[in-house]
Coordinates of C-alpha atoms in Angstrom, one line a residue:
M206 CA 0.0 0.0 0.0
N207 CA 1.2 3.6 -0.7
D208 CA 1.0 5.5 2.4
A209 CA 1.4 8.8 0.6
A210 CA -1.5 8.0 -1.6
S211 CA -3.7 6.9 1.3
A212 CA -2.9 9.9 3.5
P213 CA -5.9 12.4 4.0
T214 CA -5.9 15.6 2.0
P215 CA -4.4 18.3 4.7
A216 CA -7.0 21.0 5.6
P217 CA -6.2 24.5 4.2
A218 CA -3.9 26.7 6.4
P219 CA -6.2 29.0 8.2
R220 CA -5.9 32.6 7.0
K221 CA -4.6 35.0 9.7
R222 CA -7.4 37.3 10.9
A223 CA -7.9 39.9 13.4
R224 CA -8.9 38.2 16.8
V225 CA -11.7 40.6 18.0
R226 CA -14.3 39.2 20.4
A227 CA -17.9 39.8 19.4
P228 CA -19.9 41.8 21.8
E229 CA -23.0 40.3 23.3
L230 CA -26.3 40.6 21.5
I231 CA -28.7 42.8 23.3
G232 CA -31.9 44.5 22.5
K233 CA -35.0 45.6 24.4
G234 CA -37.5 44.4 22.0
G235 CA -36.5 40.8 22.4
W236 CA -36.2 37.9 19.9
I237 CA -38.5 37.1 16.9
N238 CA -38.6 33.6 15.2
T239 CA -37.1 31.6 18.2
G240 CA -40.3 30.3 19.7
G241 CA -40.0 32.7 22.6
K242 CA -36.5 31.8 23.4
D243 CA -34.0 34.6 24.4
L244 CA -30.5 33.8 22.7
K245 CA -27.2 34.7 23.7
L246 CA -23.8 34.6 21.6
A247 CA -23.0 31.3 23.4
D248 CA -25.8 29.7 21.7
F249 CA -24.3 30.0 18.4
R250 CA -20.9 28.9 19.5
G251 CA -19.5 26.1 17.0
R252 CA -21.3 27.7 14.1
T253 CA -20.5 30.7 11.8
L254 CA -22.8 33.6 12.5
I255 CA -23.7 36.4 10.2
L256 CA -25.2 39.4 11.9
D257 CA -27.5 41.4 9.3
F258 CA -28.0 44.8 10.7
W259 CA -31.2 45.9 8.8
T260 CA -34.3 48.2 9.0
F261 CA -37.5 47.2 7.2
C262 CA -37.7 50.6 5.4
C263 CA -34.4 50.1 3.5
I264 CA -34.7 48.6 0.1
N265 CA -31.0 48.0 0.2
C266 CA -31.5 45.6 3.3
L267 CA -34.4 44.0 1.6
H268 CA -32.0 43.2 -1.3
V269 CA -29.5 41.8 1.1
L270 CA -32.1 39.4 2.7
D271 CA -32.8 38.0 -0.8
E272 CA -28.9 37.6 -1.5
L273 CA -28.5 35.8 1.9
R274 CA -31.3 33.1 1.2
E275 CA -29.3 30.8 -0.9
L276 CA -26.4 31.0 1.3
E277 CA -28.5 30.3 4.3
E278 CA -30.1 27.1 2.7
K279 CA -26.9 25.8 1.4
H280 CA -25.2 25.9 4.9
R281 CA -28.1 25.5 7.1
D282 CA -26.3 23.0 9.5
T283 CA -23.1 25.1 10.1
L284 CA -24.3 28.8 9.5
V285 CA -26.9 30.9 11.4
I286 CA -27.9 34.3 10.1
V287 CA -29.3 36.4 12.7
G288 CA -31.1 39.7 11.7
V289 CA -30.4 42.7 14.2
H290 CA -33.2 45.2 13.4
S291 CA -31.9 48.5 13.9
P292 CA -34.8 51.2 13.3
K293 CA -34.3 54.5 11.5
F294 CA -37.8 55.7 11.9
V295 CA -39.8 56.1 15.0
H296 CA -42.5 53.5 13.7
E297 CA -39.8 50.9 13.1
A298 CA -39.1 50.9 17.0
E299 CA -42.5 49.6 17.5
H300 CA -42.2 45.8 18.2
Q301 CA -45.2 44.7 16.5
A302 CA -44.0 46.6 13.3
V303 CA -40.9 44.5 13.4
V304 CA -42.8 41.2 13.8
D305 CA -45.0 42.1 10.9
A306 CA -42.0 43.0 8.8
V307 CA -40.5 39.7 9.4
E308 CA -43.5 38.0 8.2
R309 CA -43.9 40.4 5.3
Y310 CA -40.6 39.7 3.9
E311 CA -40.2 36.1 4.8
V312 CA -37.3 36.4 6.9
H313 CA -36.7 32.6 7.9
H314 CA -34.1 33.1 10.7
P315 CA -33.9 34.7 14.3
V316 CA -34.3 38.4 14.5
L317 CA -33.2 40.6 17.4
D318 CA -35.4 43.6 18.0
D319 CA -33.0 46.4 19.2
P320 CA -35.2 49.6 19.3
E321 CA -32.5 51.4 21.0
L322 CA -29.8 50.6 18.8
A323 CA -27.7 49.0 21.6
T324 CA -26.1 46.2 19.6
W325 CA -25.8 48.7 16.7
K326 CA -23.4 50.9 18.7
Q327 CA -21.6 47.9 20.3
Y328 CA -20.6 46.7 16.9
A329 CA -19.8 50.3 15.7
V330 CA -22.2 50.1 12.7
R331 CA -22.5 53.1 10.4
A332 CA -24.9 52.1 7.7
W333 CA -28.1 50.0 6.6
P334 CA -27.4 47.3 5.8
T335 CA -24.2 46.0 7.3
L336 CA -23.2 42.3 7.7
V337 CA -20.7 41.0 10.4
V338 CA -19.4 37.6 10.2
I339 CA -18.3 35.9 13.4
D340 CA -16.4 32.6 13.5
P341 CA -17.4 29.4 15.5
E342 CA -15.1 30.7 18.4
G343 CA -16.8 33.9 18.8
Y344 CA -14.5 36.3 17.2
I345 CA -15.4 39.0 14.5
V346 CA -13.6 38.0 11.1
A347 CA -15.3 40.3 8.6
Q348 CA -17.5 43.3 8.1
H349 CA -19.2 44.5 4.9
A350 CA -21.6 47.4 4.2
G351 CA -24.1 47.6 1.4
E352 CA -25.2 45.0 -1.0
G353 CA -23.4 42.6 -3.3
H354 CA -21.4 40.7 -1.0
A355 CA -22.9 37.3 -1.5
N356 CA -20.0 35.8 -3.2
A357 CA -17.3 37.1 -0.7
L358 CA -19.6 35.8 2.1
A359 CA -19.9 32.3 0.4
T360 CA -16.3 31.9 0.0
L361 CA -15.5 33.2 3.7
V362 CA -18.3 30.7 5.2
E363 CA -16.6 28.0 3.3
E364 CA -13.3 28.7 4.4
L365 CA -14.6 28.9 8.1
E366 CA -16.4 25.6 7.8
A367 CA -13.2 23.8 6.7
E368 CA -10.8 25.4 9.2
H369 CA -13.1 24.9 12.2
E370 CA -14.0 21.3 11.1
A371 CA -10.2 20.5 11.2
K372 CA -9.8 22.3 14.4
G373 CA -12.6 20.4 15.9
T374 CA -14.6 23.6 16.7
L375 CA -17.4 23.2 14.2
R376 CA -20.8 22.2 15.6
R377 CA -23.4 20.9 13.0
G378 CA -27.0 20.5 13.5
D379 CA -30.4 22.2 13.5
G380 CA -30.4 26.2 13.9
P381 CA -32.6 28.1 16.4
Y382 CA -35.1 29.3 13.9
V383 CA -38.7 28.5 14.8
P384 CA -41.1 29.6 12.1
P385 CA -44.5 31.5 13.3
E386 CA -47.9 30.0 13.1
P387 CA -49.6 30.8 9.7
V388 CA -52.5 33.2 9.8
A389 CA -55.8 32.8 7.7
T390 CA -56.7 36.0 5.9
D391 CA -57.8 36.7 2.4
L392 CA -55.0 39.3 2.0
R393 CA -51.7 39.2 3.6
F394 CA -49.6 42.6 3.6
P395 CA -51.3 43.9 0.4
G396 CA -49.4 46.7 -1.2
K397 CA -51.3 48.7 -4.1
A398 CA -54.7 48.6 -5.4
V399 CA -56.2 49.8 -8.8
L400 CA -60.0 50.2 -9.8
L401 CA -61.0 48.0 -12.9
P402 CA -63.4 49.1 -15.5
S403 CA -65.7 46.5 -14.2
G404 CA -66.0 48.2 -10.9
N405 CA -63.9 45.6 -9.0
I406 CA -60.8 46.4 -7.2
L407 CA -57.5 44.6 -8.0
V408 CA -55.0 44.4 -5.2
S409 CA -51.3 43.2 -5.1
D410 CA -51.3 40.5 -2.3
T411 CA -47.6 41.0 -1.8
T412 CA -46.5 38.4 0.8
R413 CA -48.7 35.8 -1.0
H414 CA -47.1 36.6 -4.3
Q415 CA -50.4 36.9 -6.1
L416 CA -52.7 39.3 -7.4
V417 CA -56.3 39.3 -5.9
E418 CA -59.6 40.6 -7.6
L419 CA -62.2 42.0 -5.2
A420 CA -65.8 42.8 -5.7
P421 CA -66.7 46.4 -5.6
D422 CA -67.2 45.9 -1.5
G423 CA -63.6 45.7 -1.1
E424 CA -64.0 42.4 0.7
S425 CA -65.4 39.6 -1.4
V426 CA -62.6 37.6 -3.3
V427 CA -63.7 37.3 -6.9
R428 CA -60.5 35.5 -8.0
R429 CA -56.9 34.9 -7.3
I430 CA -54.3 35.6 -9.9
G431 CA -50.7 34.2 -10.1
D432 CA -49.3 30.8 -9.8
G433 CA -45.5 31.3 -9.4
E434 CA -45.3 34.2 -11.8
F435 CA -44.9 37.0 -9.2
R436 CA -42.5 37.8 -6.3
E437 CA -43.8 40.4 -3.8
P438 CA -45.6 42.3 -6.5
Q439 CA -46.4 46.0 -5.7
G440 CA -47.7 48.6 -8.0
L441 CA -50.7 48.4 -10.6
A442 CA -51.7 50.7 -13.2
L443 CA -54.6 50.4 -15.7
L444 CA -53.2 50.7 -19.3
P445 CA -55.6 52.3 -22.2
D446 CA -55.9 48.8 -23.7
G447 CA -57.7 47.4 -20.6
K448 CA -54.7 45.5 -19.2
V449 CA -53.0 46.2 -15.9
V450 CA -49.2 46.6 -15.7
V451 CA -47.8 45.1 -12.4
A452 CA -44.6 46.1 -10.6
D453 CA -43.2 42.6 -9.9
T454 CA -40.8 43.8 -7.3
V455 CA -38.4 41.2 -6.1
N456 CA -38.5 39.6 -9.7
H457 CA -37.2 43.0 -10.9
A458 CA -39.6 43.0 -13.7
L459 CA -42.8 44.5 -15.2
R460 CA -45.6 42.2 -16.1
T461 CA -49.0 42.7 -17.8
F462 CA -52.2 41.2 -16.6
D463 CA -55.3 40.8 -18.8
P464 CA -58.5 40.8 -16.7
A465 CA -60.4 39.6 -19.9
T466 CA -58.4 36.4 -20.6
G467 CA -56.3 36.0 -17.4
A468 CA -53.0 36.1 -19.3
I469 CA -49.8 37.1 -17.6
E470 CA -46.8 38.5 -19.8
R471 CA -43.4 39.9 -18.7
I472 CA -42.9 43.1 -20.7
A473 CA -39.8 44.6 -18.9
G474 CA -36.8 43.5 -17.0
T475 CA -34.4 40.3 -17.2
G476 CA -35.3 39.1 -13.7
K477 CA -31.9 40.0 -12.7
Q478 CA -31.0 43.1 -10.4
W479 CA -29.8 46.3 -12.1
W480 CA -26.1 47.1 -10.9
Q481 CA -24.0 50.1 -11.5
G482 CA -22.4 49.9 -15.2
S483 CA -25.5 48.0 -16.5
P484 CA -27.5 49.4 -19.4
T485 CA -30.0 52.1 -18.6
S486 CA -31.9 51.9 -21.8
G487 CA -32.7 49.7 -24.6
P488 CA -35.1 46.8 -25.5
A489 CA -37.3 46.4 -22.4
L490 CA -36.8 42.6 -22.0
D491 CA -32.9 42.9 -22.3
V492 CA -32.4 45.6 -19.7
A493 CA -32.2 44.8 -15.8
L494 CA -34.3 46.6 -13.5
S495 CA -34.1 47.2 -9.7
S496 CA -37.1 46.7 -7.2
P497 CA -39.7 48.6 -9.2
W498 CA -42.2 49.6 -6.6
D499 CA -44.9 51.6 -8.4
V500 CA -46.2 52.3 -11.7
A501 CA -48.4 54.9 -13.3
W502 CA -49.7 55.6 -16.9
W503 CA -48.6 59.3 -17.8
Q504 CA -47.8 61.2 -21.0
G505 CA -48.2 58.1 -23.2
K506 CA -45.7 55.8 -21.2
V507 CA -45.5 53.6 -18.0
W508 CA -43.5 55.6 -15.4
I509 CA -41.7 53.3 -13.0
A510 CA -40.6 54.1 -9.2
M511 CA -37.4 52.4 -9.3
A512 CA -37.1 52.2 -5.6
G513 CA -33.9 49.9 -5.8
V514 CA -31.7 52.7 -7.6
H515 CA -33.4 55.8 -6.5
Q516 CA -34.7 56.9 -9.8
L517 CA -37.8 57.1 -12.0
W518 CA -37.7 55.1 -15.3
T519 CA -40.2 54.8 -18.2
Y520 CA -41.3 52.0 -20.4
D521 CA -42.6 52.7 -23.9
P522 CA -45.0 50.2 -24.9
E523 CA -45.0 51.0 -28.6
A524 CA -41.4 50.9 -29.0
G525 CA -40.7 48.1 -26.3
T526 CA -38.0 50.1 -24.6
V527 CA -37.0 51.2 -21.1
Q528 CA -35.0 54.2 -20.0
V529 CA -34.0 56.3 -17.2
A530 CA -36.3 59.5 -17.0
A531 CA -35.1 61.0 -13.6
G532 CA -32.6 60.5 -10.9
T533 CA -28.7 59.8 -10.7
T534 CA -28.9 56.9 -8.3
N535 CA -27.5 59.0 -5.7
E536 CA -30.0 59.0 -2.5
G537 CA -31.1 62.1 -1.3
L538 CA -33.5 65.1 -1.8
V539 CA -32.2 67.4 -4.7
D540 CA -34.7 68.9 -7.1
G541 CA -34.1 70.6 -10.5
P542 CA -33.6 69.0 -14.0
A543 CA -34.4 65.2 -14.1
A544 CA -31.1 64.2 -14.9
E545 CA -29.6 66.0 -12.0
A546 CA -32.3 65.2 -9.4
W547 CA -31.8 62.9 -6.3
F548 CA -34.5 60.5 -4.8
A549 CA -34.6 58.1 -1.9
Q550 CA -36.7 54.9 -2.7
P551 CA -39.6 56.6 -4.6
S552 CA -42.4 54.1 -3.8
G553 CA -45.6 55.7 -4.9
L554 CA -46.8 57.5 -8.3
A555 CA -50.1 59.2 -9.2
A556 CA -50.7 60.9 -12.5
A557 CA -52.7 64.0 -12.3
G558 CA -52.6 66.2 -15.6
D559 CA -49.5 68.1 -15.9
R560 CA -47.8 66.6 -12.9
L561 CA -46.7 63.1 -11.8
W562 CA -46.8 63.1 -8.1
I563 CA -44.3 60.8 -6.3
A564 CA -44.1 59.4 -2.6
D565 CA -40.2 59.6 -2.0
S566 CA -40.2 57.3 1.1
E567 CA -36.8 57.7 2.6
T568 CA -36.9 61.5 2.5
S569 CA -40.6 61.5 4.0
S570 CA -41.4 63.7 1.0
V571 CA -43.9 64.0 -1.7
R572 CA -42.7 65.5 -4.9
W573 CA -43.5 65.9 -8.5
I574 CA -42.3 66.0 -12.1
D575 CA -43.7 68.2 -14.6
T576 CA -44.1 67.9 -18.5
E577 CA -40.8 69.7 -18.9
G578 CA -38.8 67.2 -16.8
V579 CA -38.1 69.3 -13.8
V580 CA -38.6 67.8 -10.3
H581 CA -40.1 69.6 -7.3
T582 CA -40.5 69.0 -3.7
A583 CA -44.0 69.8 -2.2
V584 CA -43.5 68.4 1.3
G585 CA -40.4 67.1 2.9
T586 CA -36.8 68.3 3.8
G587 CA -34.6 65.2 3.6
L588 CA -33.4 61.8 4.8
F589 CA -33.5 62.5 8.6
D590 CA -36.5 64.6 9.3
F591 CA -39.8 63.4 9.7
G592 CA -42.8 63.3 12.0
H593 CA -46.6 64.3 11.8
R594 CA -47.3 67.9 11.4
D595 CA -50.0 69.6 9.7
G596 CA -50.0 73.1 8.1
E597 CA -47.9 75.1 5.5
A598 CA -46.2 72.6 3.3
G599 CA -42.7 74.0 4.1
Q600 CA -43.2 73.1 7.8
A601 CA -45.3 70.0 7.5
L602 CA -43.8 66.5 8.3
L603 CA -44.6 63.0 7.0
Q604 CA -43.1 59.6 8.0
H605 CA -42.1 57.3 5.2
P606 CA -45.0 57.6 3.0
L607 CA -45.6 54.9 0.2
G608 CA -48.6 56.0 -1.6
V609 CA -50.0 59.1 -3.4
T610 CA -53.4 59.2 -4.9
A611 CA -54.6 62.3 -7.1
L612 CA -58.0 63.7 -5.9
P613 CA -60.5 65.3 -8.3
D614 CA -60.0 69.0 -7.0
G615 CA -56.1 68.8 -8.0
S616 CA -54.9 67.9 -4.4
V617 CA -53.3 64.6 -3.6
A618 CA -53.9 62.1 -0.9
I619 CA -51.0 60.5 0.8
A620 CA -50.7 57.1 2.3
D621 CA -48.5 58.3 5.2
T622 CA -47.4 54.8 5.9
Y623 CA -45.4 55.0 9.2
N624 CA -47.6 57.8 10.7
H625 CA -50.8 55.3 10.2
A626 CA -52.6 58.2 8.7
L627 CA -54.2 59.3 5.3
R628 CA -53.0 62.9 4.6
R629 CA -53.7 65.6 2.0
F630 CA -51.7 68.0 0.2
D631 CA -53.5 71.0 -1.3
P632 CA -51.3 72.9 -4.0
A633 CA -53.7 75.7 -4.1
A634 CA -53.3 76.4 -0.4
G635 CA -49.9 75.0 0.2
E636 CA -51.0 73.2 3.0
V637 CA -51.0 69.7 4.6
T638 CA -54.0 68.4 6.5
T639 CA -54.9 64.9 8.1
L640 CA -57.9 63.1 6.8
A641 CA -57.8 60.0 8.8
T642 CA -55.7 58.3 11.3
D643 CA -55.8 54.9 13.2
L644 CA -55.0 53.1 9.8
R645 CA -52.3 50.5 10.1
E646 CA -49.3 51.1 7.6
P647 CA -51.5 52.3 4.7
S648 CA -49.7 51.7 1.6
D649 CA -51.8 53.1 -1.2
A650 CA -55.4 54.3 -1.8
V651 CA -57.8 54.3 -4.8
L652 CA -61.0 56.5 -5.5
V653 CA -64.3 54.5 -5.8
G654 CA -66.9 57.0 -6.5
D655 CA -67.1 59.6 -3.5
D656 CA -65.1 57.3 -1.3
I657 CA -61.5 56.7 -1.0
V658 CA -60.5 52.9 -0.4
V659 CA -57.2 52.7 1.6
V660 CA -54.9 49.8 1.5
E661 CA -54.2 49.0 5.1
S662 CA -51.3 46.9 4.6
A663 CA -50.5 45.8 8.1
R664 CA -54.2 45.0 8.9
H665 CA -54.5 42.9 5.8
R666 CA -57.7 44.7 4.4
L667 CA -59.1 47.6 2.4
T668 CA -60.8 50.3 4.4
R669 CA -63.3 52.6 2.8
L670 CA -63.4 56.2 3.8
R671 CA -65.6 59.1 2.9
L672 CA -63.6 62.0 1.9
P673 CA -64.5 64.8 4.5
E674 CA -65.0 68.4 3.5
E675 CA -62.7 69.5 6.3
A676 CA -59.3 67.8 7.5
V677 CA -59.0 66.6 10.9
Q678 CA -56.1 68.4 12.8
V679 CA -53.9 66.4 15.1
E680 CA -51.2 67.3 17.5
S681 CA -47.9 68.2 15.9
V682 CA -45.0 65.8 16.5
A683 CA -41.4 66.3 15.1
H684 CA -38.6 63.6 14.9
R685 CA -35.1 63.1 14.0
T686 CA -33.5 59.8 13.4
Q687 CA -32.2 58.6 16.7
R688 CA -28.8 57.7 15.3
E689 CA -26.1 59.2 17.4
A690 CA -24.0 61.9 15.7
T691 CA -20.4 61.2 15.3
E692 CA -18.2 64.2 17.0
V693 CA -15.9 65.3 14.3
A694 CA -13.2 68.1 14.8
P695 CA -13.9 71.3 12.8
G696 CA -11.7 71.8 9.9
R697 CA -9.8 69.0 8.2
L698 CA -11.4 65.5 8.3
R699 CA -9.9 62.4 6.6
L700 CA -12.7 60.2 5.2
D701 CA -11.5 56.7 4.4
V702 CA -13.8 54.1 2.7
V703 CA -12.3 50.7 3.9
F704 CA -12.4 48.2 1.0
Q705 CA -10.5 44.9 0.7
A706 CA -11.2 42.7 -2.4
P707 CA -12.7 39.4 -1.5
T708 CA -10.5 36.3 -1.3
G709 CA -9.5 35.2 -4.9
Q710 CA -10.3 38.7 -6.4
K711 CA -8.6 41.8 -7.3
L712 CA -9.8 45.3 -8.2
D713 CA -11.0 45.4 -11.7
E714 CA -8.7 48.2 -13.5
R715 CA -8.9 46.7 -17.1
Y716 CA -10.8 49.7 -18.3
G717 CA -9.7 52.3 -15.9
P718 CA -10.4 53.2 -12.3
S719 CA -12.4 50.5 -10.5
T720 CA -13.7 52.7 -7.7
R721 CA -15.9 55.8 -7.2
L722 CA -16.4 58.1 -4.3
L723 CA -19.1 60.8 -4.1
V724 CA -19.4 63.3 -1.2
S725 CA -22.2 65.9 -0.5
S726 CA -23.6 67.4 2.6
T727 CA -26.7 68.6 4.3
P728 CA -26.6 71.6 4.6
P729 CA -24.4 72.1 1.6
E730 CA -22.3 74.8 3.5
L731 CA -21.1 72.4 6.0
L732 CA -18.4 71.3 3.3
L733 CA -15.9 74.2 2.7
G734 CA -14.1 71.6 0.6
G735 CA -13.8 67.9 -0.6
E736 CA -17.3 67.5 -2.0
G737 CA -17.9 66.0 -5.5
T738 CA -16.9 62.8 -7.2
G739 CA -13.5 61.1 -7.4
T740 CA -12.1 58.0 -8.0
D741 CA -10.0 57.4 -4.8
L742 CA -11.9 55.8 -1.9
F743 CA -10.3 58.4 0.6
R744 CA -10.9 62.2 0.7
E745 CA -9.8 65.3 2.6
L746 CA -12.9 67.2 3.8
D747 CA -12.8 70.7 5.1
L748 CA -15.7 71.3 7.5
N749 CA -17.1 74.6 8.2
P750 CA -16.2 75.6 11.8
E751 CA -19.4 78.0 11.9
L752 CA -21.9 75.2 11.8
A753 CA -22.7 73.0 14.9
E754 CA -24.0 69.8 13.0
G755 CA -25.1 68.4 9.8
V756 CA -25.1 65.1 7.7
L757 CA -22.4 63.9 5.5
H758 CA -23.7 62.0 2.5
V759 CA -21.1 59.4 1.1
S760 CA -21.6 57.1 -1.9
A761 CA -18.9 54.5 -2.6
M762 CA -18.5 51.8 -5.3
A763 CA -15.9 49.4 -6.1
A764 CA -15.6 46.6 -8.8
S765 CA -13.7 43.3 -8.4
C766 CA -12.9 40.3 -10.5
D767 CA -11.7 36.9 -10.2
D768 CA -7.8 37.1 -9.9
D769 CA -7.2 34.1 -12.4
P770 CA -4.9 34.9 -15.3
A771 CA -5.8 31.9 -17.0
N772 CA -9.4 32.8 -17.0
E773 CA -10.4 34.8 -20.1
Y774 CA -13.8 35.6 -18.6
P775 CA -13.5 36.3 -15.1
A776 CA -16.7 36.8 -12.8
C777 CA -16.8 40.4 -11.7
H778 CA -18.8 42.0 -8.7
V779 CA -20.0 45.5 -7.8
H780 CA -19.9 46.5 -4.0
Q781 CA -21.7 49.6 -3.3
Q782 CA -23.1 51.6 -0.5
D783 CA -24.6 55.0 0.5
W784 CA -24.0 56.3 3.9
G785 CA -25.7 59.3 5.8
V786 CA -23.5 60.3 8.6
P787 CA -24.9 62.5 11.1
V788 CA -21.9 64.7 12.6
R789 CA -21.5 67.1 15.4
L790 CA -18.7 69.5 15.1
A791 CA -16.8 69.7 18.6
E792 CA -13.3 70.4 19.6
G793 CA -11.6 67.2 20.5
G794 CA -13.6 65.2 18.0
V795 CA -12.2 62.7 15.7
A796 CA -10.1 63.7 12.5
R797 CA -10.8 60.5 10.7
L798 CA -14.0 59.0 9.8
P799 CA -13.7 55.3 8.4
L800 CA -16.7 53.7 6.6
I801 CA -16.3 50.1 5.9
L802 CA -17.4 49.1 2.4
A803 CA -15.8 45.5 2.8
G804 CA -12.9 44.4 4.8
M805 CA -11.6 41.6 7.0
D806 CA -10.5 43.8 9.8
A807 CA -13.8 45.2 11.5
Q808 CA -11.6 47.4 13.5
A809 CA -10.3 49.5 10.4

């Protein structure tokens, strides 16, 4: 017998990693999807643990949930994913809202509800989403911000599995996930609605991945539509030919449904998510989309609220093409010509003559675009200001609205989702009023005769209201996001975006610089220097010492490819993330601000 031939293959040499002990997981909201059991870090010893810091308002967080599903299933006996829910909005700190979101987005792993951001602070997280990898011995080995890290995580998980199996520190078995009991309702987290010519109401039954046609009473089910074609459908719009166009959100596609024949057809999108560098115009079935959330027929085209990339797109049914109509993909609130405007998860559209109304959810604003292609803001000020305040539009506040509905008098009804209210903006008076409260996460509304039928998403029903002659006034409440500001020294501030190409990859510099960094601020006068776009992932910023606080907006992108000279067609990946970093200027504050895009050392 040849001893050399029969010897076992040696385990790969473990890569040297920073040995940083993971802090304990704490959160006053408690645990979800564990059957009522409270978990500690010790419960995960022997397994690789990925902490997914997310908040349910964030489209990028929802993308990451989808990215993790295949990894979670493939390594179910050695890997545990734990969601750490870290709220941005006041509503997201409500425990029942988190429970609803976990079901709504089909999260099939334990979730820690951390309403006071205790674990977020312990792990020094700065952005949604952020992923932290902890090895089977309880040490942090990697941290990634943003989307697009699925391949890097898959490689790392396999390395850790092999390394710790060889060391004897790997423990296989069932994870701690306990699914909730199913609930029987006709609708489950409905998203949007449209009135059909028959008088029936068509609703996107988002969590059940179907459309539901209801009788005019808004309750009796006429039929259910879809058998695997849709994934979390949202927006609906009636076309002139009688068909309905559907925003098939998680499939990154548009489809049509013909109420007369029942036929369903994909008309736009490839089924894959759009990434930076992908085409932004061309034949509709050849161009990728990114989480289309709503649709509207306006000016002879289907307008698309492309929440996943903070833009508006259009679909031309005659030409069979799509193209970007407004927005730069940068996240924020900037008005002006369509090509220069910034949006933040546009999620609702309503056509009204010479205006297309837009619910821009992450800026808690209502905006509109005119026929000349200029974007305007009616209500809202930015990413971090929200609340429930009526009155003059410049002072009024909303909280993450998802829907807008054009009313006959030229005003617009607003599904003010996280305020559980139906609001109204009157352009003639320049005022915001409240029409109804005590709704539960309203996400859309449709006019039916003299009534307005509201999609109460978290109550799984439609609610019919009579439009009152006078609005109901409510007590004013103003909020700012509860994230703590980073104290920085006035004057020079070094910004470093930390990026390390995943194992087996290198920066893709075949066609020029593979990285991009965009910096701006709110208010703009916070930055005396350092704003704008560049290709280096570092920047020297000059902060205005006359200001006490503000927000730095940072957008970073890096492209990496497989580092194999023999491979003529290496696989490439785009890593990207936007940060909004609240800062407070103070003597003795830090002079360097590190933001981790992807890196093995969480202490960068």
